[in-house]
mmCIF file of C-alpha atoms and ligand atoms in Angstrom:
data_model
loop_
_atom_site.group_PDB
_atom_site.id
_atom_site.type_symbol
_atom_site.label_atom_id
_atom_site.label_comp_id
_atom_site.label_asym_id
_atom_site.label_seq_id
_atom_site.Cartn_x
_atom_site.Cartn_y
_atom_site.Cartn_z
ATOM 1 C CA MET A 1 -14.493 -16.914 -18.817
ATOM 2 C CA THR A 2 -12.142 -13.869 -19.926
ATOM 3 C CA THR A 3 -9.719 -14.242 -17.248
ATOM 4 C CA ALA A 4 -7.508 -12.191 -15.483
ATOM 5 C CA PHE A 5 -3.923 -13.501 -13.990
ATOM 6 C CA ILE A 6 -2.128 -11.089 -11.198
ATOM 7 C CA VAL A 7 1.070 -12.256 -9.928
ATOM 8 C CA ASN A 8 2.953 -10.355 -7.179
ATOM 9 C CA SER A 9 6.393 -11.361 -7.290
ATOM 10 C CA GLY A 10 8.543 -11.225 -3.750
ATOM 11 C CA SER A 11 12.103 -11.992 -3.537
ATOM 12 C CA SER A 12 11.420 -15.553 -2.181
ATOM 13 C CA SER A 13 7.621 -15.727 -3.132
ATOM 14 C CA ILE A 14 5.244 -15.630 -5.676
ATOM 15 C CA LYS A 15 1.203 -14.769 -5.104
ATOM 16 C CA TRP A 16 -0.802 -15.347 -7.732
ATOM 17 C CA GLU A 17 -4.493 -15.066 -8.326
ATOM 18 C CA LEU A 18 -6.749 -15.701 -10.961
ATOM 19 C CA VAL A 19 -9.870 -13.223 -11.093
ATOM 20 C CA ASP A 20 -12.376 -14.157 -13.205
ATOM 21 C CA VAL A 21 -12.553 -10.646 -15.109
ATOM 22 C CA GLU A 22 -16.897 -10.763 -15.585
ATOM 23 C CA SER A 23 -17.968 -11.317 -12.083
ATOM 24 C CA GLU A 24 -14.825 -9.566 -10.656
ATOM 25 C CA ARG A 25 -14.880 -13.403 -8.945
ATOM 26 C CA ARG A 26 -11.715 -14.981 -7.496
ATOM 27 C CA VAL A 27 -11.712 -18.399 -9.385
ATOM 28 C CA ARG A 28 -8.369 -19.565 -7.539
ATOM 29 C CA GLY A 29 -5.346 -18.831 -6.244
ATOM 30 C CA GLY A 30 -2.035 -19.515 -4.291
ATOM 31 C CA ILE A 31 1.582 -18.673 -2.791
ATOM 32 C CA VAL A 32 4.754 -20.394 -3.892
ATOM 33 C CA GLU A 33 6.951 -19.705 -1.042
ATOM 34 C CA ARG A 34 10.803 -19.993 -0.525
ATOM 35 C CA ILE A 35 11.753 -19.751 -4.486
ATOM 36 C CA GLY A 36 15.445 -20.728 -4.578
ATOM 37 C CA GLU A 37 15.714 -22.700 -1.174
ATOM 38 C CA PRO A 38 16.529 -26.315 -1.563
ATOM 39 C CA GLY A 39 13.984 -28.624 -1.840
ATOM 40 C CA ALA A 40 11.576 -25.973 -3.722
ATOM 41 C CA ALA A 41 11.466 -24.123 -7.140
ATOM 42 C CA ALA A 42 15.177 -23.015 -8.052
ATOM 43 C CA ASP A 43 14.341 -19.911 -8.977
ATOM 44 C CA HIS A 44 11.059 -17.651 -10.075
ATOM 45 C CA ALA A 45 10.817 -19.024 -14.360
ATOM 46 C CA GLU A 46 10.883 -22.781 -12.153
ATOM 47 C CA ALA A 47 7.856 -20.939 -9.672
ATOM 48 C CA MET A 48 6.050 -20.297 -12.731
ATOM 49 C CA ARG A 49 5.494 -22.837 -14.160
ATOM 50 C CA GLY A 50 4.183 -24.762 -11.729
ATOM 51 C CA ILE A 51 1.976 -21.827 -10.850
ATOM 52 C CA LEU A 52 1.281 -22.655 -14.757
ATOM 53 C CA GLY A 53 1.000 -26.172 -14.074
ATOM 54 C CA GLU A 54 -1.850 -25.567 -11.607
ATOM 55 C CA LEU A 55 -4.015 -23.445 -14.161
ATOM 56 C CA GLY A 56 -5.257 -25.983 -15.369
ATOM 57 C CA GLY A 57 -4.905 -25.399 -18.891
ATOM 58 C CA GLU A 58 -6.841 -21.572 -18.116
ATOM 59 C CA HIS A 59 -5.673 -19.533 -20.619
ATOM 60 C CA PRO A 60 -5.524 -15.947 -19.541
ATOM 61 C CA SER A 61 -6.527 -13.144 -21.329
ATOM 62 C CA VAL A 62 -3.532 -10.927 -19.660
ATOM 63 C CA ILE A 63 -1.148 -11.004 -17.030
ATOM 64 C CA GLY A 64 -1.027 -8.507 -14.516
ATOM 65 C CA HIS A 65 1.714 -7.929 -12.012
ATOM 66 C CA ARG A 66 2.589 -5.244 -9.265
ATOM 67 C CA VAL A 67 5.694 -3.420 -9.357
ATOM 68 C CA VAL A 68 6.535 -1.226 -6.401
ATOM 69 C CA HIS A 69 8.441 1.304 -7.934
ATOM 70 C CA GLY A 70 7.197 3.674 -11.483
ATOM 71 C CA GLY A 71 9.358 6.394 -10.171
ATOM 72 C CA SER A 72 8.125 9.643 -12.202
ATOM 73 C CA ARG A 73 7.925 8.067 -15.443
ATOM 74 C CA PHE A 74 5.271 5.581 -14.955
ATOM 75 C CA THR A 75 1.792 7.628 -14.081
ATOM 76 C CA THR A 76 -0.333 4.805 -14.943
ATOM 77 C CA ALA A 77 -1.007 0.388 -16.136
ATOM 78 C CA THR A 78 1.968 0.215 -18.916
ATOM 79 C CA LEU A 79 2.079 -2.741 -21.041
ATOM 80 C CA VAL A 80 5.226 -4.988 -20.435
ATOM 81 C CA THR A 81 8.128 -4.736 -23.420
ATOM 82 C CA ASP A 82 11.324 -4.623 -23.628
ATOM 83 C CA GLU A 83 11.779 -1.257 -23.017
ATOM 84 C CA VAL A 84 9.430 -1.350 -20.040
ATOM 85 C CA GLU A 85 11.204 -4.182 -18.095
ATOM 86 C CA ALA A 86 14.606 -1.932 -19.030
ATOM 87 C CA ALA A 87 12.622 1.069 -16.737
ATOM 88 C CA ILE A 88 11.817 -0.598 -14.367
ATOM 89 C CA GLU A 89 15.003 -2.462 -13.806
ATOM 90 C CA ALA A 90 16.439 0.909 -14.562
ATOM 91 C CA LEU A 91 14.287 1.778 -10.994
ATOM 92 C CA SER A 92 15.486 -0.841 -9.194
ATOM 93 C CA ALA A 93 18.417 2.406 -7.647
ATOM 94 C CA LEU A 94 14.727 4.176 -5.683
ATOM 95 C CA ALA A 95 13.195 0.429 -4.935
ATOM 96 C CA PRO A 96 16.397 -2.219 -3.910
ATOM 97 C CA LEU A 97 14.513 -4.962 -2.569
ATOM 98 C CA HIS A 98 11.724 -4.451 -4.609
ATOM 99 C CA ASN A 99 11.680 -4.034 -8.038
ATOM 100 C CA PRO A 100 13.919 -6.575 -8.899
ATOM 101 C CA PRO A 101 12.479 -9.601 -7.560
ATOM 102 C CA ASN A 102 8.869 -7.811 -9.557
ATOM 103 C CA LEU A 103 10.884 -7.739 -12.640
ATOM 104 C CA ALA A 104 11.736 -11.639 -11.874
ATOM 105 C CA GLY A 105 8.172 -12.176 -12.134
ATOM 106 C CA ILE A 106 7.877 -10.355 -14.978
ATOM 107 C CA ARG A 107 10.242 -11.789 -16.729
ATOM 108 C CA ALA A 108 8.632 -15.364 -16.094
ATOM 109 C CA ALA A 109 5.853 -14.488 -16.845
ATOM 110 C CA ARG A 110 6.260 -13.618 -20.275
ATOM 111 C CA VAL A 111 8.536 -16.973 -20.665
ATOM 112 C CA ALA A 112 5.723 -19.335 -19.041
ATOM 113 C CA PHE A 113 2.877 -17.649 -21.599
ATOM 114 C CA PRO A 114 4.049 -16.873 -25.043
ATOM 115 C CA GLY A 115 1.778 -14.773 -26.482
ATOM 116 C CA VAL A 116 0.065 -13.612 -23.693
ATOM 117 C CA ALA A 117 -0.217 -9.312 -22.827
ATOM 118 C CA ASN A 118 1.474 -8.144 -19.624
ATOM 119 C CA VAL A 119 0.892 -5.107 -18.212
ATOM 120 C CA ALA A 120 2.769 -3.101 -14.306
ATOM 121 C CA VAL A 121 0.582 -1.581 -12.532
ATOM 122 C CA PHE A 122 2.826 0.170 -10.012
ATOM 123 C CA ASP A 123 2.227 1.391 -6.414
ATOM 124 C CA THR A 124 3.274 4.895 -6.817
ATOM 125 C CA ALA A 125 1.510 5.282 -9.815
ATOM 126 C CA PHE A 126 -1.554 7.104 -8.264
ATOM 127 C CA HIS A 127 0.602 9.348 -6.850
ATOM 128 C CA GLN A 128 2.245 11.169 -9.496
ATOM 129 C CA SER A 129 -0.844 14.334 -9.113
ATOM 130 C CA LEU A 130 0.728 15.085 -6.260
ATOM 131 C CA PRO A 131 1.647 18.420 -6.907
ATOM 132 C CA PRO A 132 5.313 19.818 -6.175
ATOM 133 C CA ALA A 133 4.529 21.796 -2.860
ATOM 134 C CA ALA A 134 3.817 17.756 -1.118
ATOM 135 C CA TYR A 135 6.211 16.091 -3.158
ATOM 136 C CA THR A 136 9.311 18.552 -3.247
ATOM 137 C CA TYR A 137 11.982 17.729 0.106
ATOM 138 C CA ALA A 138 13.427 20.925 1.603
ATOM 139 C CA ILE A 139 17.064 19.461 0.296
ATOM 140 C CA ASP A 140 19.203 21.014 -2.348
ATOM 141 C CA SER A 141 17.778 21.170 -5.922
ATOM 142 C CA ALA A 142 20.669 20.072 -8.024
ATOM 143 C CA VAL A 143 21.298 16.632 -5.633
ATOM 144 C CA ALA A 144 17.399 16.175 -6.079
ATOM 145 C CA HIS A 145 17.279 16.041 -9.070
ATOM 146 C CA GLU A 146 20.504 13.895 -9.504
ATOM 147 C CA HIS A 147 19.512 11.156 -7.848
ATOM 148 C CA SER A 148 15.344 11.387 -8.428
ATOM 149 C CA ILE A 149 14.822 12.347 -4.644
ATOM 150 C CA ARG A 150 11.349 13.383 -3.947
ATOM 151 C CA ARG A 151 7.998 12.071 -2.266
ATOM 152 C CA TYR A 152 6.584 9.297 -4.716
ATOM 153 C CA GLY A 153 4.296 7.925 -1.805
ATOM 154 C CA PHE A 154 3.353 3.978 -2.736
ATOM 155 C CA HIS A 155 -0.342 1.974 -1.471
ATOM 156 C CA GLY A 156 -1.302 3.706 -5.307
ATOM 157 C CA THR A 157 -3.374 0.411 -6.174
ATOM 158 C CA SER A 158 -5.759 0.394 -3.059
ATOM 159 C CA TYR A 159 -6.357 3.650 -2.263
ATOM 160 C CA GLN A 160 -7.686 3.470 -5.946
ATOM 161 C CA TYR A 161 -9.539 0.553 -5.323
ATOM 162 C CA VAL A 162 -10.703 2.136 -2.103
ATOM 163 C CA SER A 163 -11.595 5.272 -2.997
ATOM 164 C CA ARG A 164 -13.798 4.105 -5.849
ATOM 165 C CA ARG A 165 -15.610 2.018 -3.331
ATOM 166 C CA ALA A 166 -15.669 4.480 -1.196
ATOM 167 C CA ALA A 167 -18.271 7.015 -3.502
ATOM 168 C CA ALA A 168 -19.825 4.121 -4.504
ATOM 169 C CA LEU A 169 -21.063 3.672 -0.631
ATOM 170 C CA LEU A 170 -21.381 6.590 0.100
ATOM 171 C CA SER A 171 -23.587 6.892 -3.330
ATOM 172 C CA ARG A 172 -21.660 9.860 -4.812
ATOM 173 C CA PRO A 173 -18.737 10.716 -7.161
ATOM 174 C CA LEU A 174 -15.907 10.037 -7.066
ATOM 175 C CA GLU A 175 -14.823 13.788 -8.525
ATOM 176 C CA GLN A 176 -16.436 15.209 -5.970
ATOM 177 C CA LEU A 177 -15.447 13.789 -2.784
ATOM 178 C CA LYS A 178 -12.466 15.181 -1.210
ATOM 179 C CA LEU A 179 -11.208 11.614 1.348
ATOM 180 C CA ILE A 180 -8.518 10.944 3.652
ATOM 181 C CA VAL A 181 -8.137 7.229 3.293
ATOM 182 C CA PHE A 182 -5.647 5.458 5.549
ATOM 183 C CA HIS A 183 -4.448 1.973 4.541
ATOM 184 C CA LEU A 184 -3.280 0.263 7.526
ATOM 185 C CA GLY A 185 -1.464 -2.811 7.143
ATOM 186 C CA ASN A 186 1.986 -4.346 7.792
ATOM 187 C CA GLY A 187 3.386 -1.082 5.942
ATOM 188 C CA ALA A 188 0.924 1.949 6.639
ATOM 189 C CA SER A 189 0.222 5.263 5.026
ATOM 190 C CA VAL A 190 -2.569 7.701 4.503
ATOM 191 C CA ALA A 191 -3.697 9.288 1.930
ATOM 192 C CA ALA A 192 -5.447 12.469 0.784
ATOM 193 C CA ILE A 193 -7.058 12.254 -1.823
ATOM 194 C CA ASP A 194 -9.393 15.244 -3.974
ATOM 195 C CA GLY A 195 -12.013 14.385 -6.742
ATOM 196 C CA GLY A 196 -10.157 10.544 -7.392
ATOM 197 C CA ARG A 197 -6.561 12.569 -6.998
ATOM 198 C CA SER A 198 -3.853 11.827 -4.124
ATOM 199 C CA VAL A 199 -2.804 15.266 -3.357
ATOM 200 C CA ASP A 200 -0.570 14.310 -0.586
ATOM 201 C CA THR A 201 0.881 10.629 0.955
ATOM 202 C CA SER A 202 2.530 10.181 4.086
ATOM 203 C CA MET A 203 4.915 7.518 2.251
ATOM 204 C CA GLY A 204 7.784 8.926 1.005
ATOM 205 C CA MET A 205 10.343 8.505 -1.724
ATOM 206 C CA THR A 206 10.495 4.908 0.537
ATOM 207 C CA PRO A 207 8.127 2.961 2.219
ATOM 208 C CA LEU A 208 9.642 4.054 5.263
ATOM 209 C CA GLU A 209 8.424 7.925 5.803
ATOM 210 C CA GLY A 210 5.060 8.241 7.452
ATOM 211 C CA LEU A 211 3.200 5.747 10.045
ATOM 212 C CA VAL A 212 4.465 4.003 12.711
ATOM 213 C CA MET A 213 4.629 0.588 11.496
ATOM 214 C CA GLY A 214 5.340 -3.175 12.333
ATOM 215 C CA THR A 215 8.872 -2.913 11.744
ATOM 216 C CA ARG A 216 9.565 0.299 9.933
ATOM 217 C CA SER A 217 9.999 4.165 12.006
ATOM 218 C CA GLY A 218 8.411 5.496 9.967
ATOM 219 C CA ASP A 219 8.684 9.706 10.318
ATOM 220 C CA LEU A 220 11.951 10.654 12.009
ATOM 221 C CA ASP A 221 14.747 13.708 12.212
ATOM 222 C CA ALA A 222 17.457 12.847 9.571
ATOM 223 C CA GLY A 223 20.226 14.386 11.978
ATOM 224 C CA ILE A 224 19.338 11.018 14.192
ATOM 225 C CA LEU A 225 21.445 8.880 11.023
ATOM 226 C CA PHE A 226 24.140 11.326 11.350
ATOM 227 C CA HIS A 227 24.397 10.956 15.298
ATOM 228 C CA LEU A 228 24.455 7.026 15.181
ATOM 229 C CA GLY A 229 26.836 6.601 12.231
ATOM 230 C CA ARG A 230 28.535 8.869 14.582
ATOM 231 C CA ALA A 231 28.637 6.361 17.253
ATOM 232 C CA GLY A 232 30.076 3.997 14.672
ATOM 233 C CA HIS A 233 26.900 2.492 13.323
ATOM 234 C CA THR A 234 26.896 1.413 9.356
ATOM 235 C CA LEU A 235 24.574 2.379 6.993
ATOM 236 C CA PRO A 236 23.501 -1.195 6.492
ATOM 237 C CA GLU A 237 23.033 -1.444 9.870
ATOM 238 C CA LEU A 238 20.750 1.440 10.236
ATOM 239 C CA ASP A 239 19.005 0.307 7.368
ATOM 240 C CA ALA A 240 17.774 -3.186 9.235
ATOM 241 C CA MET A 241 16.999 -0.641 12.428
ATOM 242 C CA LEU A 242 14.873 1.304 10.797
ATOM 243 C CA ASN A 243 12.996 -0.963 8.123
ATOM 244 C CA ARG A 244 13.372 -4.116 10.428
ATOM 245 C CA ARG A 245 14.059 -3.089 14.294
ATOM 246 C CA SER A 246 11.706 -0.244 14.401
ATOM 247 C CA GLY A 247 7.963 0.607 14.635
ATOM 248 C CA LEU A 248 5.869 -1.862 16.425
ATOM 249 C CA LEU A 249 8.118 -3.859 17.200
ATOM 250 C CA GLY A 250 11.247 -1.562 18.308
ATOM 251 C CA VAL A 251 9.097 0.406 20.796
ATOM 252 C CA GLY A 252 6.788 -2.287 21.834
ATOM 253 C CA GLY A 253 8.860 -5.725 21.672
ATOM 254 C CA SER A 254 5.954 -6.966 18.246
ATOM 255 C CA GLY A 255 6.107 -6.046 15.126
ATOM 256 C CA ASP A 256 2.292 -7.744 15.322
ATOM 257 C CA LEU A 257 -0.515 -4.529 16.509
ATOM 258 C CA ARG A 258 -2.131 -7.518 18.097
ATOM 259 C CA ASP A 259 0.243 -8.748 20.708
ATOM 260 C CA ILE A 260 0.480 -5.341 21.524
ATOM 261 C CA GLN A 261 -3.108 -4.247 21.992
ATOM 262 C CA ALA A 262 -3.189 -8.135 24.201
ATOM 263 C CA ALA A 263 0.015 -6.635 26.372
ATOM 264 C CA ALA A 264 -0.610 -3.168 26.473
ATOM 265 C CA GLY A 265 -3.944 -4.739 28.362
ATOM 266 C CA SER A 266 -2.214 -6.674 30.342
ATOM 267 C CA GLY A 267 -0.271 -3.422 31.959
ATOM 268 C CA ASP A 268 3.174 -4.403 29.448
ATOM 269 C CA ALA A 269 4.280 -0.528 29.827
ATOM 270 C CA ALA A 270 6.435 -0.856 26.798
ATOM 271 C CA ALA A 271 3.662 -2.008 24.774
ATOM 272 C CA ALA A 272 0.859 0.572 25.576
ATOM 273 C CA LEU A 273 3.954 3.854 24.660
ATOM 274 C CA ALA A 274 4.000 1.833 21.969
ATOM 275 C CA LEU A 275 0.396 1.720 20.892
ATOM 276 C CA ASP A 276 0.229 5.636 22.145
ATOM 277 C CA VAL A 277 2.812 6.344 19.791
ATOM 278 C CA TYR A 278 1.017 4.686 17.274
ATOM 279 C CA HIS A 279 -2.497 6.208 17.080
ATOM 280 C CA HIS A 280 -0.473 9.598 18.473
ATOM 281 C CA ARG A 281 1.143 9.374 14.981
ATOM 282 C CA LEU A 282 -2.475 8.532 12.778
ATOM 283 C CA ARG A 283 -3.931 11.863 14.838
ATOM 284 C CA HIS A 284 -0.953 13.846 13.392
ATOM 285 C CA TYR A 285 -1.713 13.035 9.767
ATOM 286 C CA LEU A 286 -5.623 13.113 10.180
ATOM 287 C CA GLY A 287 -5.083 16.394 11.276
ATOM 288 C CA ALA A 288 -2.432 17.653 8.187
ATOM 289 C CA TYR A 289 -4.930 16.289 6.300
ATOM 290 C CA LEU A 290 -8.550 17.787 6.860
ATOM 291 C CA VAL A 291 -6.283 21.078 6.712
ATOM 292 C CA GLN A 292 -4.379 19.831 3.226
ATOM 293 C CA LEU A 293 -7.914 19.310 1.924
ATOM 294 C CA GLY A 294 -9.750 21.711 3.313
ATOM 295 C CA GLY A 295 -12.409 19.762 5.138
ATOM 296 C CA ALA A 296 -13.536 15.974 4.151
ATOM 297 C CA ASP A 297 -16.629 13.892 2.953
ATOM 298 C CA ALA A 298 -15.614 10.785 4.410
ATOM 299 C CA ILE A 299 -12.006 9.044 6.790
ATOM 300 C CA VAL A 300 -11.966 5.398 5.130
ATOM 301 C CA PHE A 301 -9.955 2.789 7.034
ATOM 302 C CA THR A 302 -8.619 -0.714 5.362
ATOM 303 C CA ALA A 303 -5.943 -2.967 5.213
ATOM 304 C CA GLY A 304 -5.145 -5.340 7.773
ATOM 305 C CA VAL A 305 -5.278 -3.577 10.248
ATOM 306 C CA GLY A 306 -7.715 -0.327 9.534
ATOM 307 C CA GLU A 307 -10.372 -3.558 8.931
ATOM 308 C CA ASN A 308 -10.355 -5.058 11.659
ATOM 309 C CA SER A 309 -9.591 -3.196 14.577
ATOM 310 C CA ALA A 310 -12.174 -1.069 16.291
ATOM 311 C CA PRO A 311 -10.360 0.149 19.154
ATOM 312 C CA THR A 312 -7.567 1.645 16.272
ATOM 313 C CA ARG A 313 -10.389 3.392 14.834
ATOM 314 C CA ALA A 314 -11.691 4.734 17.459
ATOM 315 C CA ALA A 315 -8.345 5.998 18.713
ATOM 316 C CA ALA A 316 -7.810 7.568 15.285
ATOM 317 C CA VAL A 317 -11.346 9.611 15.516
ATOM 318 C CA SER A 318 -11.350 9.741 19.178
ATOM 319 C CA GLY A 319 -12.680 13.271 20.234
ATOM 320 C CA LEU A 320 -13.194 15.002 16.806
ATOM 321 C CA GLY A 321 -17.081 15.787 17.482
ATOM 322 C CA TRP A 322 -15.566 19.538 17.309
ATOM 323 C CA LEU A 323 -14.484 18.586 14.136
ATOM 324 C CA GLY A 324 -17.703 16.393 13.042
ATOM 325 C CA ILE A 325 -16.285 13.328 13.328
ATOM 326 C CA GLU A 326 -18.210 11.324 14.653
ATOM 327 C CA LEU A 327 -18.011 7.834 15.247
ATOM 328 C CA ASP A 328 -20.633 5.115 16.274
ATOM 329 C CA ASP A 329 -19.427 3.180 18.555
ATOM 330 C CA ALA A 330 -21.419 -0.008 18.440
ATOM 331 C CA ARG A 331 -20.981 0.110 14.435
ATOM 332 C CA ASN A 332 -18.053 0.243 14.771
ATOM 333 C CA ASP A 333 -17.600 -2.416 16.907
ATOM 334 C CA LEU A 334 -19.574 -4.698 14.479
ATOM 335 C CA ARG A 335 -17.387 -7.100 12.412
ATOM 336 C CA SER A 336 -17.908 -7.623 8.922
ATOM 337 C CA ARG A 337 -16.646 -8.089 5.789
ATOM 338 C CA ASP A 338 -17.910 -6.451 3.813
ATOM 339 C CA ALA A 339 -17.884 -1.915 3.403
ATOM 340 C CA ARG A 340 -19.411 -0.484 5.806
ATOM 341 C CA VAL A 341 -20.164 3.308 7.359
ATOM 342 C CA ILE A 342 -19.135 3.467 11.578
ATOM 343 C CA SER A 343 -19.883 7.180 11.549
ATOM 344 C CA THR A 344 -23.011 8.197 13.291
ATOM 345 C CA ASP A 345 -25.971 9.476 11.149
ATOM 346 C CA ALA A 346 -25.452 13.176 12.678
ATOM 347 C CA SER A 347 -21.808 13.027 11.552
ATOM 348 C CA PRO A 348 -20.837 15.720 8.752
ATOM 349 C CA VAL A 349 -17.754 13.608 8.109
ATOM 350 C CA ALA A 350 -18.474 9.594 7.340
ATOM 351 C CA ILE A 351 -16.905 7.259 8.378
ATOM 352 C CA LEU A 352 -15.900 4.569 6.308
ATOM 353 C CA VAL A 353 -14.340 0.650 6.646
ATOM 354 C CA VAL A 354 -13.564 -0.344 3.376
ATOM 355 C CA PRO A 355 -12.211 -3.960 2.722
ATOM 356 C CA THR A 356 -9.192 -3.299 0.028
ATOM 357 C CA ASN A 357 -8.666 -5.530 -2.880
ATOM 358 C CA GLU A 358 -5.460 -5.229 -4.623
ATOM 359 C CA GLU A 359 -5.255 -7.963 -6.691
ATOM 360 C CA LEU A 360 -9.097 -6.643 -8.041
ATOM 361 C CA GLU A 361 -7.897 -3.400 -8.790
ATOM 362 C CA ILE A 362 -4.577 -4.729 -10.955
ATOM 363 C CA ALA A 363 -7.080 -6.868 -13.030
ATOM 364 C CA ARG A 364 -9.989 -4.090 -13.459
ATOM 365 C CA GLN A 365 -6.325 -1.634 -14.853
ATOM 366 C CA ALA A 366 -4.817 -4.367 -16.376
ATOM 367 C CA ILE A 367 -8.124 -5.778 -18.401
ATOM 368 C CA ALA A 368 -8.590 -1.923 -19.164
ATOM 369 C CA LEU A 369 -5.496 -1.539 -21.282
ATOM 370 C CA VAL A 370 -5.302 -4.550 -23.919
ATOM 371 C CA ARG A 371 -9.337 -3.879 -24.647
HETATM 372 P P1 LIG B 401 -1.935 -6.452 5.929
HETATM 373 O O1 LIG B 401 -0.640 -6.159 5.393
HETATM 374 O O2 LIG B 401 -3.204 -5.539 5.519
HETATM 375 O O3 LIG B 401 -1.854 -8.504 5.325
HETATM 376 O O4 LIG B 401 -1.940 -6.568 7.325
HETATM 377 C C1 LIG B 401 -1.294 -7.440 8.284
HETATM 378 C C2 LIG B 401 -1.045 -6.744 9.434
HETATM 379 O O5 LIG B 401 -2.766 -6.476 10.422
HETATM 380 C C3 LIG B 401 -0.668 -7.324 11.166
HETATM 381 O O6 LIG B 401 0.164 -7.902 10.821
HETATM 382 C C4 LIG B 401 -1.743 -7.508 11.665
HETATM 383 O O7 LIG B 401 -0.864 -6.347 13.173
HETATM 384 C C5 LIG B 401 -2.715 -6.219 12.178
HETATM 385 N N1 LIG B 401 -3.761 -6.650 12.691
HETATM 386 C C6 LIG B 401 -4.851 -7.957 11.160
HETATM 387 N N2 LIG B 401 -6.244 -8.253 12.785
HETATM 388 C C7 LIG B 401 -6.320 -6.982 13.295
HETATM 389 C C8 LIG B 401 -6.643 -6.833 14.528
HETATM 390 N N3 LIG B 401 -8.187 -7.484 14.370
HETATM 391 N N4 LIG B 401 -6.608 -6.358 15.522
HETATM 392 C C9 LIG B 401 -5.243 -5.257 15.192
HETATM 393 N N5 LIG B 401 -4.193 -5.633 14.028
HETATM 394 C C10 LIG B 401 -4.902 -6.912 13.386
#
């Protein structure tokens, strides 16, 4: 059996999966949590040694690592060398919460699995095809250049997997398709994908911009920050406010969409408002990307909310028959784990649900690189 070992290393946890490369099936997987806390693994190196034990002698052909920020440098999956490690470390300035723990996972794997190739797969890489018009913020260009300020976009690994799977479901070449893909999970973003290339996306320099998320605000007027700053809020307070206490949680009292839907259903006005704002933003981007792409062949929903919440999908595309977007309510309501069409047969724009599989996409890219 040829296997790829996939690592998603966070600040206090390592999620891992062993994937059989031929069948593309998950062989086993797990999560080590509370790294650094009393009674748990002291650090990422110790956690990785524990995982090595759980692999039961299985020797992976390649190790694929999820890395959040690849900046403007990494446009594709990349073999890890000392120099690449240093580059990922330098990019920590752009993703201070994510790149350092990603790097800790890479370093631990290189020690625990000597002689096995490590491949870094970046969340940002897929969006390096964005045109300057889409990635440039209209600020002082000297400041933007000095601080690497531009839109990078995230969830790229998911978009790559989902767009290819959507093309297969439609039995059409990806190169000929215009897709709008909503990745709606705890973090949420949307991408306009033309011929398999990302041409616009809602997350920006950081994963804070764009859609309303569980605890993140998404788009807002930057003037709000000056206003709050003048009122005495510090930068760390504003960071925590917008990243951890905003979004559905900030408006509706819970960061979990299921809670919000239930509360709104039983008459909670704040939850109902949170739901309305969430849907309004989805439709805002759907309209924008239909225009940027000049129409679409399919609208695709993925991740926790996109795959499971029929009401959210219905709200996002309701009343758009005049644009050729027509949901089939019975198909939308059917629960399934399979990729599926949920539009009517007559709808010129297909609407799809495609479960994402970022681990498999990382495995595919990692194995392709070493073969
Ligand atoms: P993810 O980050 O892709 O794992 O998505 C997790 C999020 O999906 C959770 O926070 C939930 O809010 C949301 N979710 C999962 N199942 C449902 C559902 N049936 N209805 C609404 N939201 C859901």
